[in-house]
Structure formats: C-alpha cells, structure tokens
Amino acid sequence: QKCLELSKNQKKETEMTTDPEFENAELTFKEWYESFVFTKNFIDTITTQKYYIAIVSYIEDCLKSFNGDKQPPLIINKSTKTMYFYDSEKYGWRLMKREHFQPFIESIINKIQSIFNTEYNNENRPECKGDDFDTYLELVQKIMVAKNTTIMNSVYKSLIC
C-alpha cells in the first residue's frame, strides 16, 4: 500500500483521541521539538546520507530516548499510517495534520541551517577550488537550498511507512 503525502487539503477540524493507550506526555509536542539541539556532528551525517534521512534518524533517536519510562509526545502508528501528538492537557492527543507537521519540520530545518551557518560553515569552508569545494557546495545546496515542502513530505512518508 502506497504512503500518501501529507495533503494540503486535509480538514481544518481538530481531531482528538481519548485512546486509553495514550497517557499524557510530560512535554507537549511543541516543547519537545523546540528542545532539539543540532551539532556539527549532525551536519557531518548529512554529508553521507540524504538530508531527510538524517532528519528522520534524528527524530527516531529522540523518540527512542524515552525508553518506555515516559510517554513521548509523538506517537507513530505505521499500521494505520497516522501520527498523534500531545498538545496539552486541555487538548490532549491530536491527529497530526499538515498544519501541525509543517512548523515541526520548519523548526528542524531552521535549526540545522543556523548551526550550519554559525558553526560548521565558518570552520569547514574549503579553499575555493578542487573536489573539497565541490563537496562543500553540494552540502550548501542540500542544507540551504532544499525545499521545505519536499523535505517535509519525505520525512512524513519515511516516518509513517
């Protein structure tokens, strides 16, 4: 069964769940992803794999860090190809839609671009010649020129499929 892209035409209504399997999370989804920290080492991983794959791996690693001790604020159900996020005690668990997923991915991309500009770029910029420079330009294009919607759809598909 094919995975569908996160549709721009999804309904705007708020879908919540009171599924008893979903305990309240300590952090809201937004608090969780705003706490993400990217390093120069993360930029290095982007040089060896696709940009969206590095993002998916990072998200999955962050989810694994909960180890069953605490409820993560994001639940991915691959069998139903859905994601739920914990919004707050007031709103509970909500079905992930484009309007929620987009700021999540944009926040990640902005943080990656920021670390690239401030730390990685200044230390790792090669001389303006040769293969090193070509590799550097490919990385700049991957990180700074990538279309957010393309990255967002690729991350979404990889997480739910």
Short mmCIF file of N, CA and C in Angstrom, two decimals:
data_model
loop_
_atom_site.label_atom_id
_atom_site.label_comp_id
_atom_site.label_asym_id
_atom_site.label_seq_id
_atom_site.Cartn_x
_atom_site.Cartn_y
_atom_site.Cartn_z
N GLN A 1 0.85 -1.18 0.00
CA GLN A 1 0.00 0.00 0.00
C GLN A 1 0.89 1.24 0.00
N LYS A 2 0.60 2.15 -0.90
CA LYS A 2 1.40 3.36 -1.02
C LYS A 2 1.12 4.33 0.12
N CYS A 3 2.18 5.03 0.53
CA CYS A 3 2.00 6.09 1.52
C CYS A 3 1.63 7.37 0.80
N LEU A 4 0.71 8.08 1.34
CA LEU A 4 0.27 9.32 0.72
C LEU A 4 1.04 10.49 1.30
N GLU A 5 1.21 11.53 0.50
CA GLU A 5 1.83 12.75 1.01
C GLU A 5 0.88 13.43 1.97
N LEU A 6 1.45 14.22 2.84
CA LEU A 6 0.65 14.99 3.78
C LEU A 6 -0.16 15.99 2.95
N SER A 7 -1.43 15.82 2.89
CA SER A 7 -2.28 16.58 2.00
C SER A 7 -2.47 18.02 2.44
N LYS A 8 -2.40 18.91 1.48
CA LYS A 8 -2.68 20.32 1.75
C LYS A 8 -4.17 20.54 2.00
N ASN A 9 -4.97 19.60 1.58
CA ASN A 9 -6.42 19.76 1.66
C ASN A 9 -7.05 19.04 2.85
N GLN A 10 -6.23 18.64 3.83
CA GLN A 10 -6.82 18.00 4.99
C GLN A 10 -7.76 18.97 5.70
N LYS A 11 -8.80 18.41 6.30
CA LYS A 11 -9.77 19.24 7.00
C LYS A 11 -9.11 19.99 8.14
N LYS A 12 -9.59 21.17 8.43
CA LYS A 12 -9.04 22.01 9.49
C LYS A 12 -9.58 21.66 10.86
N GLU A 13 -10.58 20.79 10.93
CA GLU A 13 -11.17 20.47 12.23
C GLU A 13 -10.15 19.79 13.15
N THR A 14 -10.31 19.98 14.43
CA THR A 14 -9.42 19.38 15.41
C THR A 14 -9.88 17.98 15.69
N GLU A 15 -9.00 17.00 15.45
CA GLU A 15 -9.33 15.62 15.76
C GLU A 15 -8.53 15.23 16.98
N MET A 16 -9.22 14.81 18.02
CA MET A 16 -8.56 14.41 19.26
C MET A 16 -8.87 12.95 19.50
N THR A 17 -8.03 12.33 20.32
CA THR A 17 -8.28 10.96 20.70
C THR A 17 -8.27 10.84 22.22
N THR A 18 -9.08 9.98 22.72
CA THR A 18 -9.05 9.69 24.15
C THR A 18 -8.65 8.23 24.32
N ASP A 19 -7.84 7.74 23.39
CA ASP A 19 -7.37 6.36 23.43
C ASP A 19 -6.69 6.10 24.77
N PRO A 20 -7.15 5.07 25.51
CA PRO A 20 -6.59 4.80 26.83
C PRO A 20 -5.12 4.39 26.79
N GLU A 21 -4.62 3.97 25.61
CA GLU A 21 -3.20 3.61 25.48
C GLU A 21 -2.31 4.85 25.51
N PHE A 22 -2.87 5.98 25.22
CA PHE A 22 -2.09 7.21 25.16
C PHE A 22 -2.14 7.92 26.51
N GLU A 23 -1.10 7.76 27.29
CA GLU A 23 -1.03 8.50 28.54
C GLU A 23 -0.59 9.93 28.23
N ASN A 24 -0.86 10.85 29.14
CA ASN A 24 -0.39 12.21 28.95
C ASN A 24 1.13 12.21 28.93
N ALA A 25 1.69 13.01 28.06
CA ALA A 25 3.14 13.15 27.99
C ALA A 25 3.56 14.30 28.92
N GLU A 26 4.81 14.25 29.39
CA GLU A 26 5.30 15.33 30.25
C GLU A 26 5.49 16.62 29.47
N LEU A 27 5.92 16.48 28.23
CA LEU A 27 6.15 17.64 27.37
C LEU A 27 5.10 17.67 26.28
N THR A 28 4.73 18.86 25.86
CA THR A 28 3.89 18.95 24.68
C THR A 28 4.79 18.69 23.48
N PHE A 29 4.18 18.38 22.36
CA PHE A 29 4.92 18.13 21.13
C PHE A 29 5.81 19.33 20.78
N LYS A 30 5.25 20.53 20.88
CA LYS A 30 6.00 21.74 20.54
C LYS A 30 7.18 21.95 21.51
N GLU A 31 6.95 21.75 22.79
CA GLU A 31 8.06 21.88 23.76
C GLU A 31 9.17 20.89 23.43
N TRP A 32 8.76 19.69 23.04
CA TRP A 32 9.72 18.63 22.72
C TRP A 32 10.58 19.02 21.52
N TYR A 33 9.93 19.37 20.39
CA TYR A 33 10.74 19.64 19.21
C TYR A 33 11.50 20.96 19.30
N GLU A 34 11.00 21.89 20.08
CA GLU A 34 11.75 23.13 20.26
C GLU A 34 13.01 22.91 21.10
N SER A 35 13.08 21.78 21.81
CA SER A 35 14.26 21.48 22.62
C SER A 35 15.34 20.74 21.81
N PHE A 36 15.07 20.41 20.57
CA PHE A 36 16.06 19.71 19.74
C PHE A 36 17.31 20.57 19.59
N VAL A 37 18.45 19.91 19.68
CA VAL A 37 19.75 20.59 19.53
C VAL A 37 20.53 19.85 18.45
N PHE A 38 20.97 20.58 17.47
CA PHE A 38 21.76 20.00 16.39
C PHE A 38 23.20 20.49 16.54
N THR A 39 24.13 19.62 16.16
CA THR A 39 25.55 19.92 16.30
C THR A 39 26.26 19.79 14.96
N LYS A 40 27.54 20.12 14.97
CA LYS A 40 28.35 19.94 13.77
C LYS A 40 28.39 18.48 13.36
N ASN A 41 28.34 17.57 14.33
CA ASN A 41 28.33 16.14 14.01
C ASN A 41 27.11 15.77 13.18
N PHE A 42 25.98 16.40 13.48
CA PHE A 42 24.78 16.15 12.69
C PHE A 42 24.99 16.60 11.26
N ILE A 43 25.60 17.76 11.07
CA ILE A 43 25.89 18.26 9.71
C ILE A 43 26.76 17.25 8.99
N ASP A 44 27.72 16.67 9.70
CA ASP A 44 28.59 15.65 9.08
C ASP A 44 27.78 14.46 8.58
N THR A 45 26.72 14.08 9.30
CA THR A 45 25.90 12.94 8.85
C THR A 45 25.16 13.27 7.56
N ILE A 46 24.84 14.53 7.38
CA ILE A 46 24.14 14.94 6.15
C ILE A 46 25.05 14.78 4.94
N THR A 47 26.36 14.88 5.15
CA THR A 47 27.29 14.74 4.02
C THR A 47 27.30 13.31 3.48
N THR A 48 26.91 12.34 4.32
CA THR A 48 26.99 10.94 3.91
C THR A 48 25.62 10.31 3.61
N GLN A 49 24.55 11.03 3.82
CA GLN A 49 23.23 10.48 3.53
C GLN A 49 22.28 11.58 3.09
N LYS A 50 21.11 11.19 2.65
CA LYS A 50 20.13 12.18 2.22
C LYS A 50 19.70 13.02 3.42
N TYR A 51 19.43 14.26 3.14
CA TYR A 51 19.06 15.23 4.18
C TYR A 51 17.86 14.74 4.99
N TYR A 52 16.81 14.33 4.29
CA TYR A 52 15.60 13.92 5.01
C TYR A 52 15.83 12.66 5.84
N ILE A 53 16.71 11.77 5.38
CA ILE A 53 17.02 10.54 6.13
C ILE A 53 17.71 10.91 7.45
N ALA A 54 18.60 11.88 7.41
CA ALA A 54 19.27 12.34 8.63
C ALA A 54 18.25 12.91 9.62
N ILE A 55 17.28 13.64 9.11
CA ILE A 55 16.23 14.22 9.97
C ILE A 55 15.37 13.10 10.57
N VAL A 56 14.97 12.14 9.75
CA VAL A 56 14.16 11.01 10.23
C VAL A 56 14.92 10.25 11.32
N SER A 57 16.19 9.98 11.09
CA SER A 57 17.01 9.26 12.08
C SER A 57 17.08 10.03 13.38
N TYR A 58 17.24 11.34 13.28
CA TYR A 58 17.31 12.17 14.48
C TYR A 58 15.99 12.09 15.26
N ILE A 59 14.87 12.22 14.57
CA ILE A 59 13.56 12.15 15.23
C ILE A 59 13.38 10.78 15.89
N GLU A 60 13.70 9.73 15.16
CA GLU A 60 13.55 8.38 15.71
C GLU A 60 14.44 8.17 16.93
N ASP A 61 15.67 8.69 16.89
CA ASP A 61 16.57 8.59 18.05
C ASP A 61 16.00 9.34 19.25
N CYS A 62 15.43 10.50 19.00
CA CYS A 62 14.81 11.28 20.09
C CYS A 62 13.63 10.52 20.69
N LEU A 63 12.85 9.85 19.86
CA LEU A 63 11.72 9.06 20.36
C LEU A 63 12.21 7.86 21.17
N LYS A 64 13.28 7.22 20.71
CA LYS A 64 13.84 6.06 21.42
C LYS A 64 14.36 6.44 22.80
N SER A 65 14.74 7.70 22.97
CA SER A 65 15.31 8.13 24.25
C SER A 65 14.30 8.05 25.39
N PHE A 66 13.02 7.90 25.07
CA PHE A 66 12.00 7.80 26.12
C PHE A 66 11.99 6.41 26.78
N ASN A 67 12.54 5.39 26.12
CA ASN A 67 12.75 4.06 26.68
C ASN A 67 11.56 3.45 27.42
N GLY A 68 10.37 3.86 27.16
CA GLY A 68 9.23 3.30 27.87
C GLY A 68 9.03 3.86 29.26
N ASP A 69 9.98 4.67 29.75
CA ASP A 69 9.85 5.28 31.07
C ASP A 69 8.78 6.36 31.07
N LYS A 70 8.76 7.12 30.01
CA LYS A 70 7.83 8.24 29.90
C LYS A 70 7.16 8.17 28.54
N GLN A 71 6.02 8.78 28.44
CA GLN A 71 5.28 8.81 27.18
C GLN A 71 5.89 9.87 26.26
N PRO A 72 6.35 9.49 25.07
CA PRO A 72 6.84 10.51 24.14
C PRO A 72 5.68 11.35 23.64
N PRO A 73 5.94 12.60 23.26
CA PRO A 73 4.86 13.47 22.80
C PRO A 73 4.46 13.26 21.33
N LEU A 74 5.06 12.24 20.70
CA LEU A 74 4.71 11.90 19.32
C LEU A 74 4.56 10.39 19.24
N ILE A 75 3.44 9.95 18.69
CA ILE A 75 3.20 8.52 18.52
C ILE A 75 2.98 8.28 17.03
N ILE A 76 3.75 7.34 16.51
CA ILE A 76 3.67 7.00 15.09
C ILE A 76 3.08 5.60 14.98
N ASN A 77 1.98 5.50 14.25
CA ASN A 77 1.34 4.21 14.03
C ASN A 77 1.51 3.85 12.56
N LYS A 78 2.50 3.02 12.27
CA LYS A 78 2.79 2.67 10.88
C LYS A 78 1.70 1.82 10.26
N SER A 79 1.00 1.03 11.07
CA SER A 79 -0.06 0.17 10.51
C SER A 79 -1.23 1.00 9.99
N THR A 80 -1.55 2.10 10.65
CA THR A 80 -2.64 2.96 10.18
C THR A 80 -2.12 4.18 9.43
N LYS A 81 -0.78 4.29 9.36
CA LYS A 81 -0.12 5.41 8.69
C LYS A 81 -0.58 6.76 9.23
N THR A 82 -0.62 6.83 10.57
CA THR A 82 -1.02 8.07 11.23
C THR A 82 -0.02 8.41 12.33
N MET A 83 -0.03 9.67 12.69
CA MET A 83 0.77 10.15 13.82
C MET A 83 -0.14 10.96 14.72
N TYR A 84 0.11 10.83 16.01
CA TYR A 84 -0.59 11.63 17.00
C TYR A 84 0.46 12.40 17.79
N PHE A 85 0.08 13.60 18.19
CA PHE A 85 0.99 14.39 19.02
C PHE A 85 0.24 14.89 20.24
N TYR A 86 1.00 15.05 21.32
CA TYR A 86 0.40 15.52 22.57
C TYR A 86 0.44 17.04 22.55
N ASP A 87 -0.74 17.65 22.59
CA ASP A 87 -0.86 19.10 22.50
C ASP A 87 -0.80 19.75 23.88
N SER A 88 -1.59 19.27 24.80
CA SER A 88 -1.62 19.80 26.17
C SER A 88 -2.69 19.04 26.93
N GLU A 89 -2.73 19.27 28.23
CA GLU A 89 -3.80 18.62 29.00
C GLU A 89 -5.17 19.07 28.50
N LYS A 90 -5.25 20.31 28.08
CA LYS A 90 -6.54 20.84 27.61
C LYS A 90 -6.99 20.16 26.31
N TYR A 91 -6.05 20.00 25.37
CA TYR A 91 -6.42 19.46 24.07
C TYR A 91 -6.08 17.98 23.90
N GLY A 92 -5.23 17.45 24.75
CA GLY A 92 -4.88 16.03 24.70
C GLY A 92 -4.11 15.64 23.46
N TRP A 93 -4.35 14.43 23.01
CA TRP A 93 -3.69 13.89 21.82
C TRP A 93 -4.47 14.28 20.58
N ARG A 94 -3.74 14.72 19.55
CA ARG A 94 -4.38 15.15 18.32
C ARG A 94 -3.77 14.43 17.13
N LEU A 95 -4.58 14.22 16.14
CA LEU A 95 -4.11 13.63 14.90
C LEU A 95 -3.20 14.63 14.20
N MET A 96 -2.04 14.17 13.77
CA MET A 96 -1.07 15.04 13.08
C MET A 96 -1.60 15.37 11.69
N LYS A 97 -1.66 16.65 11.42
CA LYS A 97 -2.06 17.13 10.11
C LYS A 97 -0.99 18.07 9.59
N ARG A 98 -1.13 18.48 8.36
CA ARG A 98 -0.14 19.34 7.74
C ARG A 98 0.12 20.60 8.57
N GLU A 99 -0.93 21.20 9.11
CA GLU A 99 -0.76 22.45 9.86
C GLU A 99 0.04 22.26 11.14
N HIS A 100 0.18 21.02 11.60
CA HIS A 100 1.00 20.73 12.78
C HIS A 100 2.39 20.25 12.38
N PHE A 101 2.44 19.48 11.31
CA PHE A 101 3.71 18.88 10.88
C PHE A 101 4.63 19.92 10.26
N GLN A 102 4.07 20.85 9.53
CA GLN A 102 4.87 21.85 8.84
C GLN A 102 5.72 22.69 9.80
N PRO A 103 5.17 23.26 10.89
CA PRO A 103 6.03 24.03 11.80
C PRO A 103 7.09 23.16 12.49
N PHE A 104 6.78 21.89 12.69
CA PHE A 104 7.72 20.93 13.27
C PHE A 104 8.95 20.81 12.36
N ILE A 105 8.72 20.53 11.08
CA ILE A 105 9.83 20.36 10.14
C ILE A 105 10.53 21.69 9.89
N GLU A 106 9.78 22.77 9.79
CA GLU A 106 10.42 24.08 9.59
C GLU A 106 11.32 24.44 10.75
N SER A 107 10.92 24.11 11.96
CA SER A 107 11.76 24.37 13.14
C SER A 107 13.07 23.58 13.04
N ILE A 108 12.97 22.33 12.65
CA ILE A 108 14.16 21.49 12.50
C ILE A 108 15.08 22.05 11.42
N ILE A 109 14.52 22.37 10.27
CA ILE A 109 15.33 22.90 9.16
C ILE A 109 15.99 24.22 9.56
N ASN A 110 15.25 25.10 10.22
CA ASN A 110 15.83 26.37 10.66
C ASN A 110 16.99 26.17 11.62
N LYS A 111 16.86 25.22 12.54
CA LYS A 111 17.95 24.93 13.48
C LYS A 111 19.17 24.36 12.77
N ILE A 112 18.93 23.48 11.81
CA ILE A 112 20.04 22.90 11.04
C ILE A 112 20.74 23.99 10.24
N GLN A 113 19.98 24.85 9.58
CA GLN A 113 20.59 25.93 8.81
C GLN A 113 21.36 26.88 9.71
N SER A 114 20.84 27.14 10.88
CA SER A 114 21.52 28.03 11.82
C SER A 114 22.86 27.45 12.28
N ILE A 115 22.87 26.18 12.65
CA ILE A 115 24.13 25.56 13.10
C ILE A 115 25.10 25.48 11.92
N PHE A 116 24.58 25.25 10.74
CA PHE A 116 25.45 25.22 9.56
C PHE A 116 26.10 26.58 9.34
N ASN A 117 25.30 27.63 9.43
CA ASN A 117 25.82 28.99 9.20
C ASN A 117 26.78 29.45 10.29
N THR A 118 26.47 29.15 11.53
CA THR A 118 27.26 29.71 12.63
C THR A 118 28.49 28.89 12.99
N GLU A 119 28.37 27.57 12.96
CA GLU A 119 29.49 26.75 13.42
C GLU A 119 30.18 25.99 12.31
N TYR A 120 29.42 25.28 11.54
CA TYR A 120 30.02 24.39 10.54
C TYR A 120 30.62 25.17 9.39
N ASN A 121 29.90 26.09 8.85
CA ASN A 121 30.31 26.82 7.66
C ASN A 121 31.63 27.55 7.87
N ASN A 122 31.78 28.24 8.99
CA ASN A 122 32.98 29.02 9.24
C ASN A 122 34.22 28.16 9.41
N GLU A 123 34.09 26.98 10.02
CA GLU A 123 35.24 26.13 10.28
C GLU A 123 35.58 25.20 9.12
N ASN A 124 34.61 24.83 8.33
CA ASN A 124 34.82 23.78 7.33
C ASN A 124 34.78 24.26 5.88
N ARG A 125 34.77 25.55 5.67
CA ARG A 125 34.73 26.05 4.30
C ARG A 125 36.11 25.84 3.65
N PRO A 126 36.17 25.05 2.60
CA PRO A 126 37.46 24.79 1.95
C PRO A 126 37.88 25.96 1.06
N GLU A 127 39.09 25.88 0.60
CA GLU A 127 39.56 26.85 -0.39
C GLU A 127 38.61 26.79 -1.59
N CYS A 128 38.55 27.83 -2.34
CA CYS A 128 37.62 27.90 -3.47
C CYS A 128 38.15 27.16 -4.70
N LYS A 129 38.50 25.87 -4.52
CA LYS A 129 38.95 25.07 -5.66
C LYS A 129 38.92 23.59 -5.30
N GLY A 130 38.90 22.77 -6.34
CA GLY A 130 39.06 21.33 -6.16
C GLY A 130 37.82 20.59 -5.70
N ASP A 131 38.04 19.30 -5.45
CA ASP A 131 36.97 18.39 -5.07
C ASP A 131 36.35 18.75 -3.72
N ASP A 132 37.16 19.21 -2.78
CA ASP A 132 36.64 19.59 -1.47
C ASP A 132 35.62 20.70 -1.60
N PHE A 133 35.92 21.65 -2.48
CA PHE A 133 34.99 22.75 -2.67
C PHE A 133 33.70 22.27 -3.32
N ASP A 134 33.81 21.34 -4.28
CA ASP A 134 32.61 20.78 -4.92
C ASP A 134 31.74 20.06 -3.89
N THR A 135 32.37 19.29 -3.01
CA THR A 135 31.64 18.59 -1.95
C THR A 135 30.97 19.59 -1.02
N TYR A 136 31.70 20.65 -0.71
CA TYR A 136 31.16 21.70 0.16
C TYR A 136 29.94 22.36 -0.50
N LEU A 137 30.03 22.66 -1.78
CA LEU A 137 28.90 23.28 -2.48
C LEU A 137 27.68 22.37 -2.50
N GLU A 138 27.90 21.06 -2.65
CA GLU A 138 26.79 20.11 -2.61
C GLU A 138 26.10 20.15 -1.25
N LEU A 139 26.90 20.25 -0.19
CA LEU A 139 26.34 20.32 1.16
C LEU A 139 25.57 21.62 1.37
N VAL A 140 26.11 22.72 0.89
CA VAL A 140 25.42 24.01 0.99
C VAL A 140 24.08 23.91 0.27
N GLN A 141 24.09 23.33 -0.91
CA GLN A 141 22.84 23.20 -1.66
C GLN A 141 21.85 22.31 -0.92
N LYS A 142 22.33 21.21 -0.35
CA LYS A 142 21.46 20.29 0.40
C LYS A 142 20.78 21.00 1.56
N ILE A 143 21.55 21.76 2.31
CA ILE A 143 21.05 22.34 3.55
C ILE A 143 20.35 23.68 3.34
N MET A 144 20.92 24.53 2.53
CA MET A 144 20.42 25.90 2.44
C MET A 144 19.39 26.10 1.32
N VAL A 145 19.39 25.24 0.32
CA VAL A 145 18.52 25.47 -0.83
C VAL A 145 17.36 24.47 -0.88
N ALA A 146 17.41 23.46 -0.05
CA ALA A 146 16.37 22.43 -0.08
C ALA A 146 14.99 23.04 0.12
N LYS A 147 14.03 22.53 -0.63
CA LYS A 147 12.65 23.00 -0.48
C LYS A 147 12.05 22.38 0.78
N ASN A 148 11.53 23.20 1.64
CA ASN A 148 10.93 22.71 2.88
C ASN A 148 9.81 21.71 2.63
N THR A 149 9.00 21.96 1.59
CA THR A 149 7.88 21.06 1.34
C THR A 149 8.37 19.69 0.89
N THR A 150 9.43 19.65 0.11
CA THR A 150 9.98 18.37 -0.33
C THR A 150 10.53 17.60 0.85
N ILE A 151 11.29 18.28 1.70
CA ILE A 151 11.83 17.65 2.91
C ILE A 151 10.69 17.18 3.81
N MET A 152 9.70 18.04 4.00
CA MET A 152 8.58 17.71 4.88
C MET A 152 7.86 16.45 4.40
N ASN A 153 7.55 16.37 3.12
CA ASN A 153 6.85 15.20 2.59
C ASN A 153 7.69 13.94 2.69
N SER A 154 8.99 14.06 2.44
CA SER A 154 9.88 12.91 2.52
C SER A 154 10.01 12.41 3.96
N VAL A 155 10.13 13.32 4.91
CA VAL A 155 10.20 12.94 6.33
C VAL A 155 8.91 12.27 6.75
N TYR A 156 7.79 12.86 6.38
CA TYR A 156 6.49 12.33 6.74
C TYR A 156 6.33 10.90 6.23
N LYS A 157 6.61 10.70 4.95
CA LYS A 157 6.47 9.37 4.36
C LYS A 157 7.39 8.37 5.04
N SER A 158 8.60 8.77 5.33
CA SER A 158 9.56 7.85 5.94
C SER A 158 9.14 7.48 7.38
N LEU A 159 8.56 8.41 8.09
CA LEU A 159 8.15 8.13 9.46
C LEU A 159 6.96 7.18 9.54
N ILE A 160 6.00 7.34 8.63
CA ILE A 160 4.78 6.53 8.76
C ILE A 160 4.79 5.25 7.93
N CYS A 161 5.74 5.09 7.04
CA CYS A 161 5.76 3.89 6.17
C CYS A 161 6.73 2.85 6.67
#
